[in-house]
Tab-separated table of C-alpha atoms and ligand atoms in Angstrom:
chain	number	residue	atom	x	y	z
A	199	MET	CA	16.163	-3.494	-18.571
A	200	ASN	CA	12.877	-5.462	-18.801
A	201	ILE	CA	11.755	-6.816	-15.422
A	202	LEU	CA	8.817	-9.185	-15.059
A	203	ALA	CA	7.415	-8.513	-11.588
A	204	VAL	CA	5.093	-10.703	-9.552
A	205	GLU	CA	2.872	-9.600	-6.660
A	206	SER	CA	0.774	-12.092	-4.680
A	207	SER	CA	0.965	-10.927	-1.069
A	208	CYS	CA	-2.773	-10.609	-0.460
A	209	ASP	CA	-5.834	-10.972	-2.642
A	210	GLU	CA	-4.575	-9.721	-6.009
A	211	THR	CA	-2.432	-11.816	-8.289
A	212	ALA	CA	-0.475	-9.351	-10.387
A	213	VAL	CA	2.197	-9.653	-13.048
A	214	ALA	CA	3.718	-6.625	-14.750
A	215	ILE	CA	6.614	-5.920	-17.050
A	216	VAL	CA	8.422	-2.677	-16.319
A	217	ARG	CA	11.320	-1.213	-18.278
A	218	ASP	CA	14.114	0.605	-16.408
A	219	GLY	CA	11.973	1.148	-13.341
A	220	ARG	CA	9.755	3.776	-14.944
A	221	GLN	CA	8.008	2.508	-18.049
A	222	VAL	CA	5.114	0.081	-17.619
A	223	LEU	CA	4.914	-2.220	-20.633
A	224	THR	CA	2.008	-4.130	-19.146
A	225	ASP	CA	0.305	-4.464	-15.773
A	226	CYS	CA	-1.989	-7.513	-15.444
A	227	ILE	CA	-4.109	-8.048	-12.362
A	228	ALA	CA	-6.444	-10.877	-11.378
A	229	SER	CA	-8.412	-9.637	-8.394
A	230	GLN	CA	-9.891	-12.116	-5.928
A	231	VAL	CA	-11.941	-9.507	-4.096
A	232	ALA	CA	-15.288	-10.940	-5.222
A	233	LEU	CA	-14.243	-14.390	-4.039
A	234	HIS	CA	-13.489	-13.231	-0.499
A	235	ARG	CA	-16.370	-10.796	-0.212
A	236	ILE	CA	-18.849	-13.375	1.061
A	237	TYR	CA	-16.539	-14.042	4.028
A	238	GLY	CA	-16.164	-10.344	4.866
A	239	GLY	CA	-12.375	-10.506	4.537
A	240	VAL	CA	-9.527	-12.368	2.882
A	241	VAL	CA	-9.444	-16.114	3.575
A	242	PRO	CA	-5.699	-16.903	3.383
A	243	GLU	CA	-6.007	-20.483	2.141
A	244	ILE	CA	-8.423	-19.530	-0.626
A	245	ALA	CA	-6.114	-16.672	-1.627
A	246	SER	CA	-3.120	-19.009	-1.952
A	247	ARG	CA	-5.052	-21.520	-4.060
A	248	LYS	CA	-6.355	-18.858	-6.397
A	249	HIS	CA	-2.862	-17.414	-6.861
A	250	VAL	CA	-1.636	-20.884	-7.881
A	251	GLU	CA	-4.476	-21.222	-10.394
A	252	VAL	CA	-3.931	-17.944	-12.214
A	253	ILE	CA	-0.280	-16.956	-11.866
A	254	TYR	CA	1.145	-18.849	-14.837
A	255	GLY	CA	-1.579	-17.682	-17.223
A	256	LEU	CA	-1.165	-14.122	-16.013
A	257	ALA	CA	2.581	-14.198	-16.738
A	258	GLU	CA	1.886	-15.525	-20.250
A	259	GLN	CA	-0.704	-12.787	-20.701
A	260	ALA	CA	1.798	-10.131	-19.563
A	261	LEU	CA	4.406	-11.319	-22.064
A	262	GLY	CA	1.794	-11.379	-24.837
A	263	GLN	CA	0.569	-7.873	-24.058
A	264	ALA	CA	4.098	-6.478	-23.889
A	265	GLY	CA	4.979	-8.246	-27.127
A	266	LEU	CA	8.068	-9.780	-25.529
A	267	SER	CA	9.466	-13.283	-25.648
A	268	ARG	CA	10.753	-14.906	-22.464
A	269	GLY	CA	14.289	-14.384	-23.714
A	270	GLU	CA	13.747	-10.631	-23.841
A	271	LEU	CA	13.251	-10.466	-20.085
A	272	ASP	CA	16.324	-9.320	-18.171
A	273	ALA	CA	15.224	-10.218	-14.640
A	274	LEU	CA	12.401	-11.567	-12.482
A	275	ALA	CA	11.162	-9.683	-9.431
A	276	VAL	CA	8.796	-10.691	-6.675
A	277	THR	CA	7.201	-9.441	-3.482
A	278	TYR	CA	8.870	-11.617	-0.847
A	279	ALA	CA	7.482	-9.810	2.237
A	280	PRO	CA	5.308	-8.878	4.023
A	281	GLY	CA	1.889	-10.458	3.480
A	282	LEU	CA	-0.152	-13.606	3.939
A	283	ILE	CA	2.591	-16.186	4.071
A	284	GLY	CA	0.930	-18.794	1.862
A	285	ALA	CA	0.020	-16.156	-0.697
A	286	VAL	CA	3.508	-14.604	-0.789
A	287	LEU	CA	5.016	-18.083	-1.151
A	288	VAL	CA	3.116	-18.699	-4.390
A	289	GLY	CA	4.666	-15.646	-6.035
A	290	VAL	CA	8.123	-16.365	-4.623
A	291	ASN	CA	8.082	-19.941	-5.873
A	292	PHE	CA	6.822	-18.898	-9.281
A	293	ALA	CA	9.492	-16.202	-9.651
A	294	LYS	CA	12.225	-18.553	-8.428
A	295	ALA	CA	11.190	-21.217	-10.932
A	296	ALA	CA	11.027	-18.673	-13.770
A	297	ALA	CA	14.416	-17.176	-12.847
A	298	LEU	CA	15.955	-20.628	-12.731
A	299	ALA	CA	14.383	-21.757	-16.007
A	300	LEU	CA	15.313	-18.554	-17.861
A	301	ASP	CA	18.681	-18.197	-16.103
A	302	LYS	CA	17.935	-14.590	-15.143
A	303	PRO	CA	18.546	-12.652	-11.907
A	304	LEU	CA	15.892	-12.816	-9.171
A	305	ILE	CA	15.110	-9.569	-7.347
A	306	PRO	CA	13.276	-9.667	-4.007
A	307	VAL	CA	11.078	-6.622	-3.336
A	308	HIS	CA	9.515	-5.500	-0.072
A	309	HIS	CA	5.813	-4.863	-0.691
A	310	ILE	CA	5.786	-1.457	0.998
A	311	ARG	CA	8.860	-0.311	-0.895
A	312	GLY	CA	6.863	-1.259	-3.965
A	313	HIS	CA	3.928	0.915	-2.877
A	314	ILE	CA	6.320	3.858	-2.501
A	315	ALA	CA	7.776	3.135	-5.957
A	316	ALA	CA	4.326	3.492	-7.540
A	317	ASN	CA	5.161	7.192	-7.383
A	318	TYR	CA	8.103	6.732	-9.772
A	319	LEU	CA	5.669	5.387	-12.360
A	320	ALA	CA	3.198	8.216	-11.919
A	321	TYR	CA	5.861	10.919	-11.737
A	322	PRO	CA	8.806	10.209	-14.054
A	323	ASP	CA	10.782	13.158	-12.651
A	324	LEU	CA	10.426	12.199	-8.995
A	325	GLU	CA	13.681	11.196	-7.337
A	326	PRO	CA	14.613	10.718	-3.676
A	327	PRO	CA	14.954	12.243	-1.207
A	328	PHE	CA	11.291	12.780	-0.341
A	329	LEU	CA	8.810	12.009	2.415
A	330	CYS	CA	6.243	9.302	1.929
A	331	LEU	CA	3.055	8.609	3.817
A	332	VAL	CA	2.357	4.898	3.442
A	333	ALA	CA	-1.210	3.896	4.325
A	334	SER	CA	-2.443	0.471	3.297
A	335	GLY	CA	-4.531	-2.360	4.679
A	336	GLY	CA	-1.620	-3.603	6.774
A	337	HIS	CA	0.705	-0.628	7.276
A	338	THR	CA	0.596	3.036	8.168
A	339	MET	CA	3.876	4.935	8.500
A	340	PHE	CA	5.860	7.997	7.589
A	341	VAL	CA	8.989	7.150	5.657
A	342	ASP	CA	11.958	9.349	4.881
A	343	VAL	CA	12.945	7.999	1.461
A	344	GLN	CA	16.596	9.064	1.537
A	345	ASP	CA	17.437	7.104	-1.564
A	346	TYR	CA	15.763	4.433	-3.706
A	347	THR	CA	16.830	1.659	-1.350
A	348	GLN	CA	17.699	3.620	1.774
A	349	MET	CA	14.887	4.607	4.084
A	350	ARG	CA	14.219	5.821	7.604
A	351	ILE	CA	10.922	5.375	9.447
A	352	LEU	CA	9.798	8.533	11.244
A	353	GLY	CA	6.910	6.796	12.972
A	354	GLY	CA	3.868	4.699	12.356
A	355	THR	CA	0.794	3.113	13.819
A	356	LEU	CA	1.259	1.305	17.099
A	357	ASP	CA	-1.804	-0.876	16.555
A	358	ASP	CA	-4.221	-1.129	13.599
A	359	ALA	CA	-3.355	0.113	10.128
A	360	ALA	CA	-5.528	2.921	8.742
A	361	GLY	CA	-6.966	0.590	6.088
A	362	GLU	CA	-7.842	-2.018	8.687
A	363	SER	CA	-9.855	0.549	10.655
A	364	PHE	CA	-11.600	1.742	7.467
A	365	ASP	CA	-12.556	-1.840	6.601
A	366	LYS	CA	-13.787	-2.682	10.112
A	367	VAL	CA	-16.008	0.384	10.429
A	368	ALA	CA	-17.313	-0.156	6.881
A	369	ARG	CA	-18.143	-3.781	7.686
A	370	VAL	CA	-20.151	-2.835	10.771
A	371	LEU	CA	-22.002	-0.289	8.608
A	372	GLY	CA	-22.935	-3.144	6.265
A	373	MET	CA	-20.604	-2.213	3.399
A	374	PRO	CA	-19.037	-5.028	1.401
A	375	TYR	CA	-15.362	-5.927	1.868
A	376	PRO	CA	-13.025	-4.126	1.426
A	377	GLY	CA	-15.085	-1.197	2.594
A	378	GLY	CA	-12.570	1.674	2.478
A	379	ALA	CA	-13.647	2.922	-0.931
A	380	ALA	CA	-17.385	2.602	-0.116
A	381	LEU	CA	-16.892	4.461	3.161
A	382	ASP	CA	-15.035	7.172	1.255
A	383	GLN	CA	-17.938	7.486	-1.165
A	384	ALA	CA	-20.591	7.628	1.549
A	385	ALA	CA	-18.553	10.330	3.298
A	386	GLN	CA	-18.993	12.650	0.309
A	387	LEU	CA	-22.675	12.975	1.205
A	388	GLY	CA	-22.220	13.477	4.948
A	389	ASP	CA	-21.592	16.299	7.393
A	390	ASP	CA	-18.122	15.831	8.896
A	391	THR	CA	-18.961	17.912	12.003
A	392	LYS	CA	-21.940	15.835	13.163
A	393	TYR	CA	-19.975	13.055	14.887
A	394	VAL	CA	-16.728	14.018	16.543
A	395	LEU	CA	-14.255	11.157	16.827
A	396	PRO	CA	-10.975	11.097	18.787
A	397	ARG	CA	-7.500	11.716	17.369
A	398	PRO	CA	-5.321	9.625	19.673
A	399	ARG	CA	-1.709	10.692	20.319
A	400	PRO	CA	0.099	7.617	21.591
A	401	GLY	CA	3.582	7.706	23.123
A	402	ASP	CA	6.388	10.248	22.817
A	403	ASN	CA	7.099	10.029	19.110
A	404	PRO	CA	4.903	12.670	17.429
A	405	TYR	CA	4.829	10.595	14.225
A	406	ASP	CA	3.379	7.527	15.918
A	407	MET	CA	-0.329	6.896	15.487
A	408	SER	CA	-3.128	4.726	16.854
A	409	PHE	CA	-6.165	3.762	14.809
A	410	SER	CA	-7.526	1.130	17.164
A	411	GLY	CA	-9.053	3.687	19.549
A	412	LEU	CA	-10.561	5.663	16.687
A	413	LYS	CA	-12.061	2.507	15.228
A	414	THR	CA	-13.479	1.469	18.611
A	415	ALA	CA	-14.972	4.938	19.144
A	416	ALA	CA	-16.744	4.704	15.780
A	417	LEU	CA	-17.976	1.185	16.493
A	418	ASN	CA	-19.240	2.200	19.951
A	419	LEU	CA	-21.154	5.066	18.388
A	420	ILE	CA	-22.792	2.713	15.893
A	421	HIS	CA	-23.652	0.083	18.513
A	422	HIS	CA	-24.962	2.682	20.953
A	423	ALA	CA	-27.286	4.104	18.296
A	424	GLN	CA	-28.527	0.580	17.530
A	425	GLN	CA	-29.119	-0.185	21.229
A	426	VAL	CA	-31.145	2.944	21.944
A	427	GLY	CA	-33.003	2.721	18.641
A	428	GLN	CA	-31.530	5.986	17.362
A	429	GLU	CA	-31.259	6.429	13.638
A	430	LEU	CA	-27.624	6.771	12.659
A	431	ASP	CA	-26.667	9.267	9.972
A	432	ARG	CA	-24.382	6.812	8.218
A	433	ASP	CA	-22.956	9.247	5.690
A	434	SER	CA	-22.080	11.773	8.378
A	435	LEU	CA	-20.381	9.119	10.481
A	436	CYS	CA	-18.327	8.172	7.417
A	437	ALA	CA	-17.497	11.839	6.848
A	438	GLY	CA	-16.457	12.266	10.500
A	439	PHE	CA	-14.358	9.131	10.311
A	440	CYS	CA	-12.582	10.187	7.108
A	441	ARG	CA	-11.958	13.600	8.620
A	442	ALA	CA	-10.443	12.106	11.775
A	443	VAL	CA	-8.144	9.753	9.814
A	444	SER	CA	-7.166	12.563	7.482
A	445	GLU	CA	-6.359	14.941	10.345
A	446	ILE	CA	-4.280	12.284	12.092
A	447	LEU	CA	-2.269	11.702	8.928
A	448	VAL	CA	-2.054	15.226	7.543
A	449	SER	CA	-1.036	16.861	10.858
A	450	ARG	CA	1.952	14.493	10.983
A	451	ALA	CA	2.735	15.033	7.326
A	452	VAL	CA	2.921	18.773	7.998
A	453	LEU	CA	5.195	18.198	10.991
A	454	ALA	CA	7.434	15.960	8.885
A	455	LEU	CA	7.711	18.610	6.169
A	456	GLU	CA	8.583	21.243	8.765
A	457	GLU	CA	11.078	19.124	10.685
A	458	THR	CA	12.918	17.631	7.727
A	459	GLY	CA	12.797	20.688	5.494
A	460	TYR	CA	11.750	18.459	2.597
A	461	ARG	CA	9.555	20.060	-0.028
A	462	LYS	CA	8.322	16.809	-1.551
A	463	ILE	CA	5.771	14.454	-0.042
A	464	ALA	CA	4.332	11.363	-1.709
A	465	ILE	CA	1.532	9.046	-0.642
A	466	ALA	CA	1.320	5.315	-1.176
A	467	GLY	CA	-0.907	2.311	-0.448
A	468	GLY	CA	-4.610	1.617	-0.851
A	469	VAL	CA	-5.725	4.252	1.678
A	470	ALA	CA	-3.877	6.859	-0.395
A	471	ALA	CA	-6.879	6.555	-2.722
A	472	ASN	CA	-9.033	8.259	-0.074
A	473	SER	CA	-10.455	11.479	-1.458
A	474	ARG	CA	-10.499	13.346	1.868
A	475	ILE	CA	-6.849	12.527	2.575
A	476	ARG	CA	-5.854	13.522	-0.954
A	477	ARG	CA	-7.722	16.812	-0.688
A	478	ASP	CA	-6.431	17.733	2.777
A	479	LEU	CA	-2.846	16.722	2.052
A	480	GLY	CA	-2.926	18.606	-1.244
A	481	ALA	CA	-4.118	21.773	0.517
A	482	ALA	CA	-1.649	21.463	3.416
A	483	ALA	CA	1.281	20.922	1.053
A	484	ALA	CA	0.264	23.827	-1.177
A	485	GLU	CA	0.167	26.158	1.848
A	486	ARG	CA	3.771	25.215	2.562
A	487	ASN	CA	4.991	25.383	-1.016
A	488	ALA	CA	5.603	21.662	-1.002
A	489	THR	CA	4.846	19.379	-3.924
A	490	VAL	CA	2.560	16.469	-3.200
A	491	TYR	CA	2.787	13.298	-5.277
A	492	MET	CA	-0.399	11.255	-5.443
A	493	PRO	CA	-0.400	8.261	-7.773
A	494	PRO	CA	-3.629	7.519	-9.683
A	495	LEU	CA	-5.997	5.194	-7.852
A	496	ALA	CA	-4.982	2.137	-9.893
A	497	LEU	CA	-1.397	2.516	-8.694
A	498	CYS	CA	-2.400	3.058	-5.036
A	499	GLY	CA	-3.792	-0.452	-4.547
A	500	ASP	CA	-1.732	-3.601	-4.979
A	501	ASN	CA	-0.297	-4.067	-8.465
A	502	GLY	CA	2.686	-5.652	-10.153
A	503	ALA	CA	4.036	-2.505	-11.807
A	504	MET	CA	5.053	-0.963	-8.478
A	505	ILE	CA	7.084	-4.099	-7.695
A	506	GLY	CA	8.781	-3.885	-11.099
A	507	ALA	CA	9.608	-0.211	-10.492
A	508	GLN	CA	11.243	-0.795	-7.117
A	509	ALA	CA	12.959	-3.955	-8.400
A	510	TYR	CA	14.990	-1.925	-10.885
A	511	TYR	CA	16.495	0.165	-8.096
A	512	GLU	CA	17.039	-2.871	-5.858
A	513	PHE	CA	18.924	-4.470	-8.752
A	514	LEU	CA	21.105	-1.376	-9.230
A	515	ALA	CA	21.888	-1.521	-5.499
A	516	GLY	CA	22.961	-5.153	-5.839
A	517	ASN	CA	19.990	-6.609	-4.004
A	518	VAL	CA	19.482	-9.879	-5.829
A	519	ALA	CA	18.545	-13.252	-4.381
A	520	ASP	CA	19.489	-16.842	-5.054
A	521	MET	CA	17.317	-19.942	-4.928
A	522	SER	CA	17.316	-19.886	-1.120
A	523	LEU	CA	14.978	-16.859	-1.177
A	524	ASN	CA	12.149	-17.350	1.286
A	525	ALA	CA	8.822	-15.599	1.841
A	526	TYR	CA	8.127	-13.682	5.059
A	527	ALA	CA	4.828	-12.703	6.638
A	528	THR	CA	6.428	-9.733	8.401
A	529	LYS	CA	9.585	-7.790	7.594
A	530	SER	CA	10.776	-4.251	8.195
A	531	ILE	CA	10.881	-1.913	5.234
A	532	LEU	CA	14.419	-1.000	6.285
A	533	GLY	CA	17.459	-2.334	4.509
A	534	GLU	CA	18.525	-5.011	6.915
A	535	GLN	CA	15.819	-7.448	5.869
A	536	LEU	CA	17.452	-7.936	2.493
A	537	SER	CA	20.472	-9.648	3.976
A	538	SER	CA	18.371	-12.694	4.832
A	539	ALA	CA	17.082	-12.763	1.272
A	540	LYS	CA	20.497	-12.883	-0.336
B	281	KG4	O1	-2.400	-1.263	-0.383
B	281	KG4	P1	-3.629	-2.108	-0.433
B	281	KG4	O2	-4.303	-2.308	-1.756
B	281	KG4	O3	-3.348	-3.514	0.160
B	281	KG4	C1	-2.475	-3.727	1.223
B	281	KG4	O4	-1.243	-3.808	0.970
B	281	KG4	O5	-2.985	-3.740	2.360
B	281	KG4	O6	-4.646	-1.441	0.596
B	281	KG4	C2	-5.922	-1.937	0.804
B	281	KG4	C3	-6.644	-1.031	1.777
B	281	KG4	C4	-7.978	-1.614	2.228
B	281	KG4	O7	-8.039	-1.486	3.628
B	281	KG4	C5	-8.988	-0.702	1.527
B	281	KG4	O8	-10.218	-0.589	2.197
B	281	KG4	C6	-8.246	0.611	1.539
B	281	KG4	O9	-6.933	0.242	1.163
B	281	KG4	N1	-8.816	1.589	0.592
B	281	KG4	C7	-9.337	2.774	0.971
B	281	KG4	C8	-9.814	3.407	-0.197
B	281	KG4	N2	-9.551	2.582	-1.252
B	281	KG4	C9	-8.933	1.471	-0.754
B	281	KG4	N3	-9.442	3.343	2.199
B	281	KG4	C10	-10.014	4.560	2.254
B	281	KG4	N4	-10.502	5.221	1.188
B	281	KG4	C11	-10.400	4.697	-0.055
B	281	KG4	N5	-10.882	5.362	-1.110
B	282	ZN	ZN1	-0.405	-3.325	-0.566
C-alpha cells in the first residue's frame, strides 16, 4: 500500500511516500528554519504562508522521486494535530483536496504517534508492545505503546517540553534557533560537574516531569554571572544542562522498564537526537538487558516518512477521515481524539 504523507505542523513542510508502513520510497523536506532564525523562534503566520508556497511542488517532487504516478497512490495521510493551527491546516487542506481529487482514502495522523512510528522505519523488526520516550519541542512523555494504535501515557511534563527548555537556554547563551543541537554540541566540550542544576520531581506520579524549573535555574545562573561580571563556562553549563535533562528522562525510563517488565524502549522526537540522552539511555538499557531503539537523527526531527509509517497502521485499524476532517492545535495522543476526525 503506497501512502503519500504530508507533515506541516511546525516549520518543516514534508511529503513522503511510504509503502506498507515500513519502506520509505521518498522523504522530501523543505525546512523553514533559516527563515525563522532571525526572529529567534517560529513565526506562525510566516510558517503557514511558506507551507502554502511549497507543498504542491514538494508532493510533485515526491512522486517524481518515487517514480510513481498519482494513480499508483493508495491513500493520502496527514498530520491533523497537534501543532501551529494555521500550519497544520495547510497540510490538512492539501491532503483533503488530493484525496478528493484522486478518490483515495484520507488518513489522519497524530504528530506524536508519527514520531513514535519513526522507529518502525529504522527498525523493521520492531513491533508493539514497547515503551517510548517522546521528547520533542512541544511534548515530553512516556508512552506505553500497547499496540500500533493503542497507547497509554505513563506520565509527562507538567509544564515546558524538554525541547522548549533546550531552545530557551540556548537562546540566552546566544545560540541560533533552534538551539538544542548547538547546545548538545557545546556540551561535548564541557565539564558536566561544574554547574549542578536541579532535577525537579513534581506531584505524585513518578513519571511526571517539570522542565520549567530546570530552565529557570539555568537562566538564573547565566544572568547572575552576567550581573556580577563573572565569566561563564558556557560549555560546562551546557554539559550540566544536558546531564540534568538526561538524568530526569533516563531515571524514569529505568523505572518504566522495571515497573512494566518491558524489555524494549524506543525514543522519539527532536530531543531524541541528543547525544547525552542517547548515550545514557543506551547504557541504562544495556545494564538491564533491555533493547533500546534510537532512530537516526534525520528520523528524530519532523519528517513526512514517520507520518506515512503510522498512517498505515491507522488505516488497518479503520481510522480514516472524510472531508469534514479538521486541524487541531492540541489533541491527546490517546485514541479518543480520532473519533472527532472521522
Ligand atoms: O520533534 P521536533 O523536530 O519538532 C517538534 O515536534 O517539536 O523537535 C524539535 C526540538 C527542538 O526543541 C530542538 O532544539 C530539539 O528538538 N533538538 C535537540 C537536539 N536536536 C534537536 N535537543 C537536544 N539535543 C539535540 N541534539
Ligand atoms: Zn515533531
